Tab-separated table of N, CA and C and ligand atoms in Angstrom:
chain	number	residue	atom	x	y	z
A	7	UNK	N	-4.207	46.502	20.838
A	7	UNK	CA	-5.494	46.624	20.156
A	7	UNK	C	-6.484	47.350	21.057
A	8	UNK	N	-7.355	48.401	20.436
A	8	UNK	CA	-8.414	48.798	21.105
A	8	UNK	C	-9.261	47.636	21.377
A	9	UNK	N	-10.482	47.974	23.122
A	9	UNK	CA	-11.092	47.276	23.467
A	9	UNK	C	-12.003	48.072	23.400
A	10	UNK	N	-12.768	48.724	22.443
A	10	UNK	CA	-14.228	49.634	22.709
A	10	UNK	C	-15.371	48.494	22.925
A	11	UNK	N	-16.081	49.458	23.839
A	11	UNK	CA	-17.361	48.595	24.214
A	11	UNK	C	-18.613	48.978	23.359
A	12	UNK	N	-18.442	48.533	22.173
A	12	UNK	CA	-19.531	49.574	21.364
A	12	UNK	C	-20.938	48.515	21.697
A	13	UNK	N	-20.630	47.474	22.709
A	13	UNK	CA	-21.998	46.485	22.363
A	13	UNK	C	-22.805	47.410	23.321
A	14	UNK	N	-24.173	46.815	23.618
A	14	UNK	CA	-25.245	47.290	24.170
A	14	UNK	C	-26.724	47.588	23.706
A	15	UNK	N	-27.388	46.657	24.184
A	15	UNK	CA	-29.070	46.644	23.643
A	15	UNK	C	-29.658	47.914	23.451
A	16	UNK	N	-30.554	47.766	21.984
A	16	UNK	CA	-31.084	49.193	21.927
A	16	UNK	C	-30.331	50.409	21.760
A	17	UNK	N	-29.150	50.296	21.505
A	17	UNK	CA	-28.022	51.226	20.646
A	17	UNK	C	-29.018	51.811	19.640
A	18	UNK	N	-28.825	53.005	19.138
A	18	UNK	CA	-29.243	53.738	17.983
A	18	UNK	C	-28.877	52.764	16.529
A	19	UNK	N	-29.322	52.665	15.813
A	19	UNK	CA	-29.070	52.190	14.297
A	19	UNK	C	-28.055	53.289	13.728
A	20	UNK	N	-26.760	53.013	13.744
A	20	UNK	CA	-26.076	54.100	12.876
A	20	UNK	C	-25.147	53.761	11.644
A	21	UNK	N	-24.820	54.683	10.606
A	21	UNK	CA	-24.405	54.150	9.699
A	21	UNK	C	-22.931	53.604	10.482
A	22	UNK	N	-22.377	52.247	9.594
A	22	UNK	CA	-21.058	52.109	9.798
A	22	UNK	C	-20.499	51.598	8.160
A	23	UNK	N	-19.967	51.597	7.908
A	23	UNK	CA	-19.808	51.269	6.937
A	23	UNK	C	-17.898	50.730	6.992
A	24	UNK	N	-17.613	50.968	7.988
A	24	UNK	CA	-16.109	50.380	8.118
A	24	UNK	C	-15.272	51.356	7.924
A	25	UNK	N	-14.039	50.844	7.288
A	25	UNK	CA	-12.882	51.220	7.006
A	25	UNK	C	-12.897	51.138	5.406
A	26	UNK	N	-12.459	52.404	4.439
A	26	UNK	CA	-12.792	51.808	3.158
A	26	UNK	C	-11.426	50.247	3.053
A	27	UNK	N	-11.910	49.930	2.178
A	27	UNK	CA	-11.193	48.401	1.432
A	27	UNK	C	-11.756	47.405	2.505
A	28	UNK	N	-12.511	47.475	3.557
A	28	UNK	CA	-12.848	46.743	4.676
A	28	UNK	C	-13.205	45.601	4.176
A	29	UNK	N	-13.380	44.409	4.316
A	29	UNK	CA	-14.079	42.753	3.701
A	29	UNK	C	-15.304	42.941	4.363
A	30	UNK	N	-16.221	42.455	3.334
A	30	UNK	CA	-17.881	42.920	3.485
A	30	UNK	C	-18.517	41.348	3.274
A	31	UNK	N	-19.128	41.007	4.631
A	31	UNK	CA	-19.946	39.483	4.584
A	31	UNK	C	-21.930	40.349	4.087
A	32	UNK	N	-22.205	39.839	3.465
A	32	UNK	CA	-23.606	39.945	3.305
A	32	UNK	C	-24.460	38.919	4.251
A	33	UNK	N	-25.278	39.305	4.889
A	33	UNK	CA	-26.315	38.471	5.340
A	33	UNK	C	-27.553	38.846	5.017
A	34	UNK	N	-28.081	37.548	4.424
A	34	UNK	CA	-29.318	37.787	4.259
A	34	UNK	C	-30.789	36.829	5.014
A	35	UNK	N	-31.702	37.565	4.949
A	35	UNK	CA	-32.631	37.228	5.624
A	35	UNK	C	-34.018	36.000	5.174
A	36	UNK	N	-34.054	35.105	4.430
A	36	UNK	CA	-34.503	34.148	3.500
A	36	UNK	C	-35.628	33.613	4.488
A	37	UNK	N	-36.596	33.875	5.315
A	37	UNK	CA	-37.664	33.668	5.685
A	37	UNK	C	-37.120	33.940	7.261
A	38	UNK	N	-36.809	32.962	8.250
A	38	UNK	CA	-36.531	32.672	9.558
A	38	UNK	C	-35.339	32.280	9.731
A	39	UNK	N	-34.541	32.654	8.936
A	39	UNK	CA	-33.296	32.405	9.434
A	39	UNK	C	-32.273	33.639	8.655
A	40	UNK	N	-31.156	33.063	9.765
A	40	UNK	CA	-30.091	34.422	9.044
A	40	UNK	C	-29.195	33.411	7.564
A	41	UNK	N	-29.374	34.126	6.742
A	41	UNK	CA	-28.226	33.532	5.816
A	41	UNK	C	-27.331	33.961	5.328
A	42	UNK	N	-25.769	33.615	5.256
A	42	UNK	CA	-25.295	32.983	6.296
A	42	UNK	C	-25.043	32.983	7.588
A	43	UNK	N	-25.987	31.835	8.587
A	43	UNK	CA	-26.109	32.139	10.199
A	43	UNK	C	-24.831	32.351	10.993
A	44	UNK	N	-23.754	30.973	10.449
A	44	UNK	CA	-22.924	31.346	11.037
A	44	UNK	C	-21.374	31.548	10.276
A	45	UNK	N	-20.429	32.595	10.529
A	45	UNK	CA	-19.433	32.988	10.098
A	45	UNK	C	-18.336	33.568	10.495
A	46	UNK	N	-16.995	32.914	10.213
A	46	UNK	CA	-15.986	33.603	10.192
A	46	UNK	C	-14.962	34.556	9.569
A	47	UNK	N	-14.590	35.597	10.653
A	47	UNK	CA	-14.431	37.055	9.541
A	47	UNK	C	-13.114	37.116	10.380
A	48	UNK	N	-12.300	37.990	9.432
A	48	UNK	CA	-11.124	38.378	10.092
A	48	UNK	C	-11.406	40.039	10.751
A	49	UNK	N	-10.671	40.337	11.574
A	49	UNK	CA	-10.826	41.670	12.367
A	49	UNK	C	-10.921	42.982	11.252
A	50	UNK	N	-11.896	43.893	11.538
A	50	UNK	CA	-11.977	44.627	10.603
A	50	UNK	C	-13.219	44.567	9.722
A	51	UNK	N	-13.902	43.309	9.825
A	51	UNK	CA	-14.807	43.072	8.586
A	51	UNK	C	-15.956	43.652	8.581
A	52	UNK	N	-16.626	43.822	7.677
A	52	UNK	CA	-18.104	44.477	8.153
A	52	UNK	C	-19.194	43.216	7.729
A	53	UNK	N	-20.037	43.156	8.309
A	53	UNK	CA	-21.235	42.292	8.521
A	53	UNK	C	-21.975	43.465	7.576
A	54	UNK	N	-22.808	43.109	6.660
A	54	UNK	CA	-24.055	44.022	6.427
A	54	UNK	C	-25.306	42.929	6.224
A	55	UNK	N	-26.162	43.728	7.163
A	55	UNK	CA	-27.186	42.742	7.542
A	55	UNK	C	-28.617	42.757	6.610
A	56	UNK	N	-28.598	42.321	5.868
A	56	UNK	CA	-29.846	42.442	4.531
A	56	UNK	C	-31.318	42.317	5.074
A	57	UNK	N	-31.542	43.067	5.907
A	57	UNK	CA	-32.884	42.602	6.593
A	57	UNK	C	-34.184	43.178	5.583
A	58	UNK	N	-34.971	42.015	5.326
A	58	UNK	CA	-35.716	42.605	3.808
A	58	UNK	C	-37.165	41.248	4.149
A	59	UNK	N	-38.125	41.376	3.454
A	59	UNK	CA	-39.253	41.010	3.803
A	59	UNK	C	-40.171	40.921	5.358
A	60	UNK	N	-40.092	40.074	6.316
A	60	UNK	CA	-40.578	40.029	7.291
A	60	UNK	C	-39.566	40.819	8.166
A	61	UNK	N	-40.355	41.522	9.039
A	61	UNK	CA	-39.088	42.325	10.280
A	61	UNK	C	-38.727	41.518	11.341
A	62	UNK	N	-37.352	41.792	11.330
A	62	UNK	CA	-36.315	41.400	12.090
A	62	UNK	C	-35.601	42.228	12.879
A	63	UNK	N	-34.779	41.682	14.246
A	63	UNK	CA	-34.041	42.106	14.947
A	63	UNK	C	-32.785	41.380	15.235
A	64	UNK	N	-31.919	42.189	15.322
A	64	UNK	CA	-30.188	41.191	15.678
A	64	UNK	C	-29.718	42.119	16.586
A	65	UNK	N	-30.282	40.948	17.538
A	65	UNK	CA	-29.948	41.353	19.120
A	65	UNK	C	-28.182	40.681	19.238
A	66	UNK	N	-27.252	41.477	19.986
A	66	UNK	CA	-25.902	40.507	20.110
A	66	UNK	C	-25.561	40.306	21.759
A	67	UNK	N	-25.441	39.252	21.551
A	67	UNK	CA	-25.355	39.380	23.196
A	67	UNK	C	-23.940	39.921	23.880
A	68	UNK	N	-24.209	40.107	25.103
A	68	UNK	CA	-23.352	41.283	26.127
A	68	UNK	C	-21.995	40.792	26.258
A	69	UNK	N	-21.677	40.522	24.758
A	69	UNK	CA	-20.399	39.868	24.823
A	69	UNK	C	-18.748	41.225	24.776
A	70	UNK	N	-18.203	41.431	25.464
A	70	UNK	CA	-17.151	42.427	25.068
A	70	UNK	C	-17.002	42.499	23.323
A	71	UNK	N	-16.765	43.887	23.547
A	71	UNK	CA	-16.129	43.838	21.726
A	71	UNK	C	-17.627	44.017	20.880
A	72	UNK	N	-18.447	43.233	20.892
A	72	UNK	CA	-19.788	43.314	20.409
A	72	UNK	C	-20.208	44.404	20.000
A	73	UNK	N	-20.866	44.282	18.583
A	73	UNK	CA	-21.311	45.918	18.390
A	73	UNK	C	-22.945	46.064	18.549
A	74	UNK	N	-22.925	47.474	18.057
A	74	UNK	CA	-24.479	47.533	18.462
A	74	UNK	C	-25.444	46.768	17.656
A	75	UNK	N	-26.423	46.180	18.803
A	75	UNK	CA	-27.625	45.313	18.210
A	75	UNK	C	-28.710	46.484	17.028
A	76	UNK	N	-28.971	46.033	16.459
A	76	UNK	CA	-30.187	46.365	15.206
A	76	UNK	C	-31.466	46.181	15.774
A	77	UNK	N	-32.175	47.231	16.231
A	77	UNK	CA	-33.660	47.186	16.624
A	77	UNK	C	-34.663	46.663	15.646
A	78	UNK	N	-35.564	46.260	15.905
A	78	UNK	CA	-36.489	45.630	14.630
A	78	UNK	C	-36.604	46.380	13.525
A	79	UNK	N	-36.279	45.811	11.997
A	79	UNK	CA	-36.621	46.827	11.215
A	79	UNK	C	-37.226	45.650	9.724
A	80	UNK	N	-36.904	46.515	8.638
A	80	UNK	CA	-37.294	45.482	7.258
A	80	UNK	C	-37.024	46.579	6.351
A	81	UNK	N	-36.429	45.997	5.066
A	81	UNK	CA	-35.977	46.436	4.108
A	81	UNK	C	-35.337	47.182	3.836
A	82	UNK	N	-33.887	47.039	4.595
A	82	UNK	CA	-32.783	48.258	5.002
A	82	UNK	C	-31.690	47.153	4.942
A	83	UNK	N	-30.933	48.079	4.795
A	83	UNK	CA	-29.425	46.653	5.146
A	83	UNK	C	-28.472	47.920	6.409
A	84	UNK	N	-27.871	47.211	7.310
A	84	UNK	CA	-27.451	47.668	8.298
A	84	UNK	C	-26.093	47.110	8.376
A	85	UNK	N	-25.071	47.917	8.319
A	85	UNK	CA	-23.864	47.036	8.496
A	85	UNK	C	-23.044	47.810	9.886
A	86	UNK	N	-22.451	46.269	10.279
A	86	UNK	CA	-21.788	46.557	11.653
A	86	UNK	C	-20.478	46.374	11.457
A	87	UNK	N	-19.669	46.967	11.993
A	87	UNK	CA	-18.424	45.952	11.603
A	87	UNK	C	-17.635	45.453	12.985
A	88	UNK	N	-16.473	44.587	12.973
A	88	UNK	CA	-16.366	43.761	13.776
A	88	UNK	C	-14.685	43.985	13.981
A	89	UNK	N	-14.322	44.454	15.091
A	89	UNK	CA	-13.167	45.309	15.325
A	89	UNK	C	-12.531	44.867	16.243
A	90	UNK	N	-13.031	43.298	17.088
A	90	UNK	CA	-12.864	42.683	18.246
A	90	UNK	C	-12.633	41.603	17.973
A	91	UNK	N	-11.434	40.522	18.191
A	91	UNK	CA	-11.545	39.608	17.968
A	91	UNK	C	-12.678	38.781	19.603
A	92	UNK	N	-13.458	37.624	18.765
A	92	UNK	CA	-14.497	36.873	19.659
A	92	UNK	C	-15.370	35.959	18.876
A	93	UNK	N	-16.060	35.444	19.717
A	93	UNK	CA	-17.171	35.132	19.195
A	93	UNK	C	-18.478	35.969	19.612
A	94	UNK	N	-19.339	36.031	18.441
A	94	UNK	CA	-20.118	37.253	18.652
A	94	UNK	C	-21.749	36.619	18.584
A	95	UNK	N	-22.511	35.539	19.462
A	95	UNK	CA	-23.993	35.625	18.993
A	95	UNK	C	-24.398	36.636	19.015
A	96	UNK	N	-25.581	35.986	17.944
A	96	UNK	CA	-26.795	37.419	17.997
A	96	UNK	C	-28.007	36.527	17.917
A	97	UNK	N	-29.401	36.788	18.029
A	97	UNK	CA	-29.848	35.939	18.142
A	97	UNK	C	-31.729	37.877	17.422
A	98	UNK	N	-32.519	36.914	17.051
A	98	UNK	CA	-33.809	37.811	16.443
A	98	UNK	C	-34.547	37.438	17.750
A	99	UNK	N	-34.895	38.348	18.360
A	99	UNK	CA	-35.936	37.940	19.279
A	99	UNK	C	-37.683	37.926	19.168
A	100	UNK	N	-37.431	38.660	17.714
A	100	UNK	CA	-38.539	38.677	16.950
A	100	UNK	C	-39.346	36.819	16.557
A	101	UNK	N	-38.304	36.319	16.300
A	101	UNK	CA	-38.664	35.126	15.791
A	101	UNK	C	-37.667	34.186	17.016
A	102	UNK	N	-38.343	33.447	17.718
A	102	UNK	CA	-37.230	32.007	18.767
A	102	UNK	C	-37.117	31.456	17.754
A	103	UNK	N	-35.647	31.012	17.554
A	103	UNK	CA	-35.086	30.270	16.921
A	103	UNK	C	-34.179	30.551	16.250
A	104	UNK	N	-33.893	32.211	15.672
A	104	UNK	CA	-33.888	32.565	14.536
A	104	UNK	C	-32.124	33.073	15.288
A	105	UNK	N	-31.290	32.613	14.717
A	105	UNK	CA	-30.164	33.205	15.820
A	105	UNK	C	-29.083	32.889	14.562
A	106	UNK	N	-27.687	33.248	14.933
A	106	UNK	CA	-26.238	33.595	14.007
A	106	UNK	C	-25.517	33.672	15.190
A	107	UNK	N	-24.310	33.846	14.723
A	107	UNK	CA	-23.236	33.969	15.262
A	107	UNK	C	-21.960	34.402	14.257
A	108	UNK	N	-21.038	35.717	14.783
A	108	UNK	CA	-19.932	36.001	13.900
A	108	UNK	C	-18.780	35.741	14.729
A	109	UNK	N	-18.104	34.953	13.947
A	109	UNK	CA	-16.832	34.151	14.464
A	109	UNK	C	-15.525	35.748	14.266
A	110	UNK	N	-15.093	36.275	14.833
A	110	UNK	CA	-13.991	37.470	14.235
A	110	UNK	C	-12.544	36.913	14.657
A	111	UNK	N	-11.481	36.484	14.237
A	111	UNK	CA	-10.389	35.897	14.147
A	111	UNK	C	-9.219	37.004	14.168
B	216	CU	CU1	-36.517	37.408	12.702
């Protein structure tokens, strides 16, 4: 299996959109929290991150495998996908408290 290091703070926002037929988790953003915060995906999956009313950031931490964090934004959906098996926090630094985690299997 590839080990790309695509993580790293402040990465550019770029499209990903996966692999076509890829399994697509929605997250959405329902005041201060991520919904659903936390989840397990099989390798391959794409996260798309529904960031919509108040602005948000999904910072991931400097975990191998990790993809690029999402700089603050609102009313965009951003999808990452997840190509590493790990566990992946991310956490809004916009809001303390406001944190997820993607389980990739
Ligand atoms: Cu936030």
């Amino acid at each position: 299996m590839l080990s790309a290091c695509a993580g790293g703070k402040d990465a550019p926002t770029a499209p990903d959109d996966g692999t076509p037929g890829a399994a697509i988790v929605e997250v959405f953003t329902p005041g201060l929290v991520f919904s659903p915060a936390f989840m397990t995906v099989s390798v391959g999956t794409v996260v798309r991150f529904n960031i919509a009313g108040l602005a948000h950031d999904v910072t991931f931490q400097a975990v191998n495998g990790a993809p690029a964090s999402i700089p603050v934004t609102t009313n965009q959906v951003v999808s990452r996908t997840f190509n590493t098996k790990g566990v992946f926090p991310f956490d809004c630094f916009t809001h303390p408290g406001m944190f997820g985690q993607v389980t990739v299997e």
